[in-house]
C-alpha cells in the first residue's frame, strides 16, 4: 500500500502528540472543543472558552485577555460499545484489538493574539470522529449461511481542522468573528457484507458496475468484504483535504449578559481515496481478493447553527446555555463508495444512512473561588441516526451527556484546565437490509477525560 504524506504541519504535530480520535460525540462531531467547553456540556457560543472558541464562535476570541496565549490540550476517550445478535444472543465488543482504535487520544494546539479591537488565532483541532474494532472472530465476520471468514470488521474516521480565525470588536457591545479552516479527513474501514446484503443493494439499484455480474457468477457467493485500513497513528486507508469555516458574533446586552450567534458551514472536502481490497467470499471457490483503488465520495461534515447566552450572576457564578441545530440530513444521506480493481472492473455502492437533523441543548455553570474555577454541565440532543439504516461500524447513537471539570490558575500567565464528559448508554436495534444481515442491538456509552494548558505572554 502506498505511503501518502498528509503534509508537514499535520503529520509533524499529530505524530508527536496523538493517536487517532474518537471523543464523546453527537454522531461524528465532538460535544465541545477544549476543556472549558467540554466541562460545561459543550456550550461555547457566548463566553470565553479560550483559543478553542475559534471552533464554535470565533467572535468569543475577543473576550480573551489582551496579549498572546499558547494552548496545548489532550482528551482521552474510553468507549463502551457492543453489538448483540438478537437471533443468537452473541455479542461483539468493540475493543482495543489493533489499528489504533482505543483508548483514543485527541490533541489540540492553538495560538491567539489580542490587541485592541482585533484578535487573531490559528490552531489544530480534531472536529470529530468514530472508531470501532470488532476483530475477526465475532458473528460480524460470518458470511451468509454461517460461513466463518476470519475477516476484520472495524472503522476509524477522523476529521481534523486547521482554523485561521479573526475577531473584531465593532463597538463596546458588538463583536464579529470568522474563521477559514483547512480540513483533512481520513477513513479506515473493514466491512463484511453478507450475500443477502449484497443482493439487497443490487436489487434496490444501490450496487452497480462491471463487478456485479462477476460476483453473481461465482458458484456459491456468501458475501463481499471491503478493506482499506492503515495501521498508523495518523494516516488512513483513504483520505482527502478540503475547506470549511464559520462566522459568528457576540452582543453584550449588559455588562453581565452576552448573547452569541454562530454558523459553521458544511465542509467542502474532496473524495477520500486510497488503496483497497475487495474480497469475494464463496463457499466453493474460497476467498477471492481483488486489489484496486477506493473512492469515498462527498463525505462531508454538516453545517451547524448555534445560539448562546451567558450570564454572570455575581463575582463567583456564571451560567451558560447553547441551542444548536446540526444539519445532518443534507450532509449524510449515503456512504457513497466506488471501487476500481487493478483489472479495470468496478463496483459502485450506496449504503443508505438518511440521517436526521439534530437539535441540541447545552447547559453549564461555573463557580470561581481564588485560583480555582469549578465547572459542570449537561447536554441533550435529538437522535440523528435511523434504526433501519444503523451500521455496526458507524454506531454513534448517544444523546445524553453530563460533564464536570475545573481550572487552576498557577500564576497570572499559567493555568491548567481539566474536563470529564460522560455519555449515558444508549440502545438501538436494526433488523433491516441492506445495512445488517442479522438483527442487531447496539449499546454505546463513552467517557472522556481532558487536560489543557494555557500560557499567556
Coordinates of C-alpha atoms in Angstrom, one line a residue:
X1 CA 0.0 0.0 0.0
X2 CA 1.5 3.3 -1.0
X3 CA 2.5 5.7 1.7
X4 CA 0.8 9.1 1.5
X5 CA 2.1 12.2 3.2
X6 CA -0.5 14.3 4.9
X7 CA 1.6 17.5 4.9
X8 CA 4.3 18.6 7.3
X9 CA 2.0 20.5 9.7
X10 CA -0.5 17.8 10.3
X11 CA 1.9 14.8 10.4
X12 CA 4.5 16.6 12.5
X13 CA 2.2 17.7 15.2
X14 CA -0.1 14.7 15.4
X15 CA 2.6 12.0 15.2
X16 CA 4.2 13.5 18.3
X17 CA 1.1 14.1 20.3
X18 CA -1.7 11.7 19.3
X19 CA -3.4 8.6 18.4
X20 CA -6.5 8.9 16.1
X21 CA -9.6 10.3 17.6
X22 CA -12.9 9.4 18.9
X23 CA -14.3 11.6 21.7
X24 CA -17.7 11.9 23.2
X25 CA -19.7 13.0 20.1
X26 CA -23.0 13.9 18.6
X27 CA -22.8 11.4 15.7
X28 CA -19.3 12.3 14.3
X29 CA -18.9 15.8 15.8
X30 CA -17.3 16.4 19.2
X31 CA -19.6 17.7 22.0
X32 CA -17.1 20.5 22.9
X33 CA -13.8 21.9 21.8
X34 CA -11.3 22.5 24.6
X35 CA -11.7 21.6 28.2
X36 CA -13.6 24.7 29.3
X37 CA -16.4 24.0 26.8
X38 CA -16.1 20.2 27.4
X39 CA -16.7 20.7 31.1
X40 CA -19.8 22.8 30.5
X41 CA -21.9 20.5 28.3
X42 CA -20.3 21.7 25.1
X43 CA -21.6 25.3 25.4
X44 CA -19.2 27.8 23.8
X45 CA -21.2 30.4 21.8
X46 CA -21.4 33.4 24.2
X47 CA -18.5 33.3 26.7
X48 CA -14.7 32.9 26.8
X49 CA -13.7 29.3 26.3
X50 CA -10.1 30.3 25.3
X51 CA -8.5 29.5 22.0
X52 CA -10.9 26.7 21.3
X53 CA -13.6 29.3 20.7
X54 CA -12.4 29.6 17.1
X55 CA -14.0 26.1 16.5
X56 CA -17.5 27.2 17.7
X57 CA -17.8 31.0 17.6
X58 CA -14.7 32.9 16.6
X59 CA -16.1 36.2 18.0
X60 CA -15.6 34.9 21.5
X61 CA -11.8 35.3 21.0
X62 CA -12.3 39.0 21.7
X63 CA -13.4 38.0 25.2
X64 CA -9.9 36.7 26.0
X65 CA -7.4 38.9 27.8
X66 CA -5.1 41.1 25.8
X67 CA -1.8 39.7 24.7
X68 CA -0.7 36.3 23.4
X69 CA -1.8 32.9 24.5
X70 CA -0.5 29.4 23.6
X71 CA -2.8 26.5 24.3
X72 CA -2.0 22.8 24.3
X73 CA -4.6 20.1 25.1
X74 CA -5.3 16.5 25.0
X75 CA -8.5 14.4 25.5
X76 CA -8.5 10.7 26.1
X77 CA -11.7 8.6 25.4
X78 CA -12.7 5.2 26.7
X79 CA -15.6 3.7 24.8
X80 CA -18.1 1.0 25.8
X81 CA -19.6 -0.4 22.6
X82 CA -21.2 -3.7 22.0
X83 CA -23.3 -5.3 19.1
X84 CA -25.7 -8.1 20.0
X85 CA -27.0 -10.6 17.6
X86 CA -30.7 -10.7 18.5
X87 CA -31.1 -14.2 16.9
X88 CA -28.3 -16.0 18.6
X89 CA -27.5 -13.8 21.7
X90 CA -23.9 -13.4 20.6
X91 CA -22.1 -10.2 21.5
X92 CA -19.4 -8.5 19.5
X93 CA -17.5 -6.0 21.7
X94 CA -15.5 -3.1 20.2
X95 CA -12.1 -3.4 21.9
X96 CA -8.5 -2.4 21.6
X97 CA -7.5 -5.2 19.2
X98 CA -5.3 -3.2 16.9
X99 CA -5.3 -0.4 14.3
X100 CA -5.0 2.4 16.8
X101 CA -8.7 2.4 17.8
X102 CA -8.5 2.9 21.6
X103 CA -8.1 4.4 24.0
X104 CA -8.4 7.4 21.8
X105 CA -6.3 10.5 22.4
X106 CA -7.4 13.8 20.8
X107 CA -4.7 16.6 20.6
X108 CA -5.4 20.3 20.3
X109 CA -3.0 23.2 19.8
X110 CA -3.6 26.9 19.2
X111 CA -2.1 30.4 19.4
X112 CA -4.0 33.6 19.8
X113 CA -3.1 37.3 19.8
X114 CA -5.4 40.0 21.2
X115 CA -4.5 43.7 20.7
X116 CA -7.1 46.4 20.9
X117 CA -10.1 45.7 18.8
X118 CA -8.5 42.8 16.9
X119 CA -7.8 39.2 17.9
X120 CA -6.1 36.7 15.6
X121 CA -5.7 33.0 16.1
X122 CA -4.7 29.7 14.5
X123 CA -4.9 26.2 15.7
X124 CA -5.2 22.4 15.1
X125 CA -8.3 20.8 16.4
X126 CA -9.9 17.4 15.7
X127 CA -13.5 18.2 14.8
X128 CA -15.0 14.7 15.0
X129 CA -14.5 11.0 14.6
X130 CA -15.7 7.5 15.2
X131 CA -13.9 4.2 15.7
X132 CA -14.8 0.5 16.2
X133 CA -12.8 -2.7 16.4
X134 CA -14.7 -6.0 16.4
X135 CA -11.8 -8.2 15.4
X136 CA -12.2 -11.1 13.0
X137 CA -13.9 -13.8 15.0
X138 CA -17.3 -12.4 16.0
X139 CA -20.6 -13.1 14.3
X140 CA -20.0 -9.9 12.3
X141 CA -17.2 -11.9 10.5
X142 CA -19.5 -14.7 9.5
X143 CA -20.9 -14.6 5.9
X144 CA -24.3 -15.8 4.8
X145 CA -25.0 -19.4 5.9
X146 CA -22.8 -19.1 9.0
X147 CA -19.5 -19.3 7.0
X148 CA -16.6 -18.1 9.1
X149 CA -14.3 -15.8 7.1
X150 CA -11.7 -14.6 9.6
X151 CA -12.1 -11.1 8.1
X152 CA -11.9 -7.9 10.1
X153 CA -14.9 -5.6 10.9
X154 CA -13.7 -2.2 12.0
X155 CA -13.7 1.5 11.3
X156 CA -11.9 4.7 12.1
X157 CA -13.0 8.1 10.9
X158 CA -11.0 11.2 11.8
X159 CA -11.7 14.8 10.8
X160 CA -9.1 17.4 11.5
X161 CA -9.5 21.2 11.3
X162 CA -6.7 23.8 11.0
X163 CA -8.6 27.1 11.6
X164 CA -7.3 30.6 10.9
X165 CA -9.5 32.9 12.8
X166 CA -10.1 36.6 13.4
X167 CA -12.4 38.6 15.8
X168 CA -13.1 42.3 15.7
X169 CA -14.8 44.5 18.3
X170 CA -17.1 46.8 16.3
X171 CA -18.0 48.7 19.5
X172 CA -18.3 48.1 23.2
X173 CA -21.3 45.8 22.6
X174 CA -20.9 44.1 19.3
X175 CA -18.1 41.8 18.2
X176 CA -17.9 39.8 14.9
X177 CA -15.6 36.9 14.0
X178 CA -14.8 34.4 11.3
X179 CA -12.5 31.5 10.6
X180 CA -11.3 29.8 7.4
X181 CA -10.3 26.1 8.0
X182 CA -8.1 23.8 6.2
X183 CA -9.6 20.3 6.7
X184 CA -8.2 16.8 6.5
X185 CA -10.4 13.7 6.7
X186 CA -9.2 10.1 6.9
X187 CA -11.1 6.8 7.0
X188 CA -10.2 3.2 7.7
X189 CA -12.8 0.6 7.0
X190 CA -13.1 -3.2 7.1
X191 CA -16.7 -4.3 6.4
X192 CA -18.2 -7.7 5.6
X193 CA -21.5 -7.7 3.7
X194 CA -23.4 -11.0 3.6
X195 CA -24.8 -12.3 0.3
X196 CA -28.3 -11.1 1.3
X197 CA -27.0 -7.6 1.9
X198 CA -25.2 -7.6 -1.5
X199 CA -28.4 -8.9 -3.1
X200 CA -30.5 -6.2 -1.4
X201 CA -28.1 -3.5 -2.6
X202 CA -28.2 -4.8 -6.2
X203 CA -32.0 -5.2 -6.2
X204 CA -32.6 -1.7 -4.9
X205 CA -30.2 -0.2 -7.5
X206 CA -27.6 0.7 -4.9
X207 CA -24.9 -1.5 -6.3
X208 CA -23.8 -1.3 -9.9
X209 CA -20.8 -1.7 -12.2
X210 CA -18.9 -4.4 -14.1
X211 CA -18.0 -6.4 -11.0
X212 CA -21.7 -7.0 -10.1
X213 CA -22.1 -9.9 -12.7
X214 CA -18.7 -11.2 -11.7
X215 CA -19.9 -11.6 -8.1
X216 CA -23.2 -13.0 -9.3
X217 CA -21.3 -15.6 -11.4
X218 CA -19.5 -17.2 -8.5
X219 CA -20.8 -20.7 -7.8
X220 CA -21.9 -20.1 -4.1
X221 CA -21.4 -16.4 -3.2
X222 CA -21.7 -15.9 0.6
X223 CA -20.6 -12.3 0.9
X224 CA -18.2 -9.5 0.0
X225 CA -15.6 -7.8 2.2
X226 CA -14.2 -4.3 1.6
X227 CA -11.0 -3.3 3.3
X228 CA -8.9 -0.1 3.2
X229 CA -7.1 0.3 6.5
X230 CA -3.6 1.6 7.6
X231 CA -2.2 0.6 10.9
X232 CA -0.8 4.1 11.5
X233 CA -1.3 6.7 14.3
X234 CA -2.5 9.4 11.8
X235 CA -2.6 8.3 8.1
X236 CA -5.7 6.4 7.0
X237 CA -6.7 3.9 4.2
X238 CA -8.4 6.7 2.3
X239 CA -8.1 10.4 2.9
X240 CA -8.7 13.9 1.4
X241 CA -8.2 17.6 2.1
X242 CA -10.8 20.3 1.9
X243 CA -12.0 23.6 3.4
X244 CA -14.6 24.7 6.0
X245 CA -15.3 27.8 8.1
X246 CA -17.6 29.6 10.3
X247 CA -18.9 33.1 11.2
X248 CA -20.2 34.4 14.5
X249 CA -20.9 37.4 16.7
X250 CA -21.4 38.3 20.3
X251 CA -23.6 41.1 21.7
X252 CA -23.3 42.4 25.2
X253 CA -26.9 43.0 26.4
X254 CA -25.4 44.3 29.7
X255 CA -22.1 44.1 31.5
X256 CA -23.2 40.7 32.8
X257 CA -25.1 39.2 29.9
X258 CA -23.8 38.2 26.5
X259 CA -25.6 36.7 23.5
X260 CA -23.9 34.8 20.8
X261 CA -24.7 33.5 17.3
X262 CA -22.5 31.3 15.2
X263 CA -22.9 29.4 11.9
X264 CA -20.4 26.7 10.8
X265 CA -20.6 25.9 7.1
X266 CA -20.9 22.4 5.6
X267 CA -17.4 21.2 4.7
X268 CA -16.1 21.0 1.1
X269 CA -13.8 18.0 1.3
X270 CA -12.7 16.2 -1.8
X271 CA -13.5 12.5 -2.3
X272 CA -11.4 10.3 0.0
X273 CA -9.2 8.0 -2.0
X274 CA -6.7 5.2 -1.3
X275 CA -5.7 1.6 -2.0
X276 CA -8.3 -1.1 -1.1
X277 CA -9.1 -4.8 -1.4
X278 CA -12.5 -6.2 -2.3
X279 CA -12.7 -9.9 -1.3
X280 CA -15.5 -12.1 -2.7
X281 CA -16.4 -14.9 -0.2
X282 CA -17.6 -18.1 -1.9
X283 CA -18.4 -21.4 -0.2
X284 CA -16.8 -23.4 -3.0
X285 CA -14.2 -21.1 -4.6
X286 CA -13.0 -19.7 -1.2
X287 CA -11.9 -16.1 -0.8
X288 CA -11.1 -14.2 -4.0
X289 CA -9.3 -10.9 -3.3
X290 CA -9.3 -8.1 -5.8
X291 CA -6.9 -5.2 -5.3
X292 CA -7.6 -1.7 -6.5
X293 CA -8.5 1.8 -5.6
X294 CA -11.3 3.1 -3.4
X295 CA -13.2 6.4 -3.5
X296 CA -15.5 7.5 -0.7
X297 CA -17.4 10.3 -2.4
X298 CA -18.9 13.5 -0.9
X299 CA -18.4 12.5 2.8
X300 CA -18.9 15.9 4.5
X301 CA -19.3 17.3 8.0
X302 CA -22.6 19.1 8.4
X303 CA -23.5 22.8 8.8
X304 CA -24.4 23.9 12.3
X305 CA -26.2 26.9 13.8
X306 CA -25.6 27.9 17.4
X307 CA -27.4 30.3 19.6
X308 CA -26.0 31.0 23.0
X309 CA -26.3 33.1 26.2
X310 CA -24.1 33.6 29.2
X311 CA -24.9 35.5 32.4
X312 CA -22.5 36.5 35.2
X313 CA -24.7 36.0 38.2
X314 CA -22.2 37.5 40.6
X315 CA -18.4 37.6 41.1
X316 CA -18.3 33.8 41.6
X317 CA -21.1 32.3 39.5
X318 CA -21.7 32.2 35.7
X319 CA -24.4 30.2 33.9
X320 CA -24.4 29.5 30.2
X321 CA -26.7 27.8 27.6
X322 CA -26.4 27.0 23.9
X323 CA -29.1 25.7 21.5
X324 CA -27.8 24.2 18.3
X325 CA -29.2 22.9 15.1
X326 CA -27.0 20.4 13.3
X327 CA -27.9 19.8 9.6
X328 CA -27.0 16.1 9.1
X329 CA -29.9 15.5 6.6
X330 CA -28.2 17.3 3.8
X331 CA -24.6 16.2 4.6
X332 CA -25.1 12.5 5.3
X333 CA -27.6 10.7 3.1
X334 CA -25.4 7.8 1.9
X335 CA -22.0 6.3 2.2
X336 CA -21.1 6.5 -1.5
X337 CA -18.2 4.1 -2.3
X338 CA -16.6 3.4 -5.6
X339 CA -14.0 0.6 -6.1
X340 CA -12.0 0.1 -9.3
X341 CA -10.0 -3.1 -9.4
X342 CA -6.5 -3.2 -10.9
X343 CA -8.1 -5.1 -13.8
X344 CA -10.3 -2.1 -14.6
X345 CA -13.5 -3.7 -13.4
X346 CA -15.5 -1.6 -11.0
X347 CA -18.4 -1.5 -8.5
X348 CA -20.3 1.4 -7.0
X349 CA -22.1 1.0 -3.7
X350 CA -24.5 3.3 -1.9
X351 CA -25.0 2.3 1.7
X352 CA -28.1 4.2 3.0
X353 CA -27.9 6.4 6.1
X354 CA -30.6 9.1 5.8
X355 CA -29.5 10.9 8.9
X356 CA -32.0 13.4 10.5
X357 CA -31.1 16.9 11.6
X358 CA -30.3 17.3 15.2
X359 CA -31.3 19.8 17.9
X360 CA -29.0 20.1 20.9
X361 CA -29.3 21.9 24.2
X362 CA -26.2 22.5 26.3
X363 CA -26.3 23.9 29.8
X364 CA -23.4 24.8 32.0
X365 CA -22.3 26.6 35.2
X366 CA -19.0 27.8 36.6
X367 CA -18.0 28.9 40.1
X368 CA -14.8 30.8 40.7
X369 CA -13.1 30.9 44.1
X370 CA -9.5 32.1 44.4
X371 CA -7.3 30.3 41.9
X372 CA -9.9 27.6 41.2
X373 CA -12.8 27.6 38.8
X374 CA -15.2 24.7 39.1
X375 CA -17.5 23.7 36.2
X376 CA -20.3 21.4 35.4
X377 CA -22.9 20.9 32.6
X378 CA -25.2 18.7 30.6
X379 CA -26.3 18.2 27.0
X380 CA -29.3 16.7 25.4
X381 CA -29.6 16.0 21.6
X382 CA -32.3 14.5 19.4
X383 CA -31.4 11.3 17.6
X384 CA -29.8 11.7 14.1
X385 CA -29.5 8.0 13.2
X386 CA -32.3 5.9 12.0
X387 CA -32.6 2.3 13.3
X388 CA -33.4 0.9 9.9
X389 CA -30.1 2.2 8.5
X390 CA -27.8 1.7 11.5
X391 CA -24.4 0.2 10.7
X392 CA -22.4 -1.7 13.2
X393 CA -19.2 0.1 12.2
X394 CA -20.8 3.6 12.5
X395 CA -22.8 3.4 15.8
X396 CA -22.5 6.9 17.2
X397 CA -26.0 6.9 18.8
X398 CA -25.5 8.6 22.2
X399 CA -27.8 11.5 23.0
X400 CA -27.5 12.4 26.7
X401 CA -24.3 13.8 28.3
X402 CA -23.1 15.1 31.7
X403 CA -19.8 16.9 32.3
X404 CA -17.6 18.4 35.0
X405 CA -14.2 20.0 35.4
X406 CA -12.1 22.7 36.8
X407 CA -9.3 25.2 36.1
X408 CA -6.4 26.1 38.3
X409 CA -4.5 29.4 37.8
X410 CA -0.9 28.7 38.8
X411 CA 0.2 32.2 38.1
X412 CA -1.1 35.2 36.1
X413 CA 0.5 33.6 33.0
X414 CA -0.1 29.9 33.5
X415 CA -3.3 27.8 34.0
X416 CA -4.5 24.2 33.6
X417 CA -8.0 23.1 32.6
X418 CA -9.4 19.6 33.3
X419 CA -12.7 18.2 32.0
X420 CA -14.6 14.9 32.2
X421 CA -17.5 14.1 29.9
X422 CA -19.8 11.1 30.0
X423 CA -22.3 9.9 27.5
X424 CA -25.0 7.7 29.0
X425 CA -25.6 4.3 27.5
X426 CA -28.0 4.3 24.5
X427 CA -29.5 1.3 22.7
X428 CA -30.8 1.0 19.2
X429 CA -31.9 -2.0 17.1
X430 CA -31.7 -2.7 13.4
X431 CA -33.1 -5.8 11.5
X432 CA -33.3 -4.2 8.1
X433 CA -31.3 -4.9 4.9
X434 CA -29.0 -3.8 3.4
X435 CA -27.1 -2.4 6.4
X436 CA -27.3 -5.5 8.5
X437 CA -27.9 -9.2 7.8
X438 CA -28.6 -10.5 11.3
X439 CA -30.9 -8.4 13.6
X440 CA -28.6 -6.4 15.9
X441 CA -28.8 -4.3 19.0
X442 CA -26.2 -1.6 19.5
X443 CA -25.3 -0.4 23.1
X444 CA -23.0 2.6 23.2
X445 CA -21.6 4.7 26.1
X446 CA -18.3 6.7 26.5
X447 CA -16.1 8.7 28.9
X448 CA -13.6 11.3 28.0
X449 CA -11.0 13.0 30.3
X450 CA -9.3 16.1 29.0
X451 CA -6.3 18.2 30.1
X452 CA -5.3 21.5 28.7
X453 CA -2.5 24.0 29.5
X454 CA -2.6 27.7 28.6
X455 CA 0.4 30.1 28.8
X456 CA -0.1 33.8 28.4
X457 CA 2.7 36.2 27.4

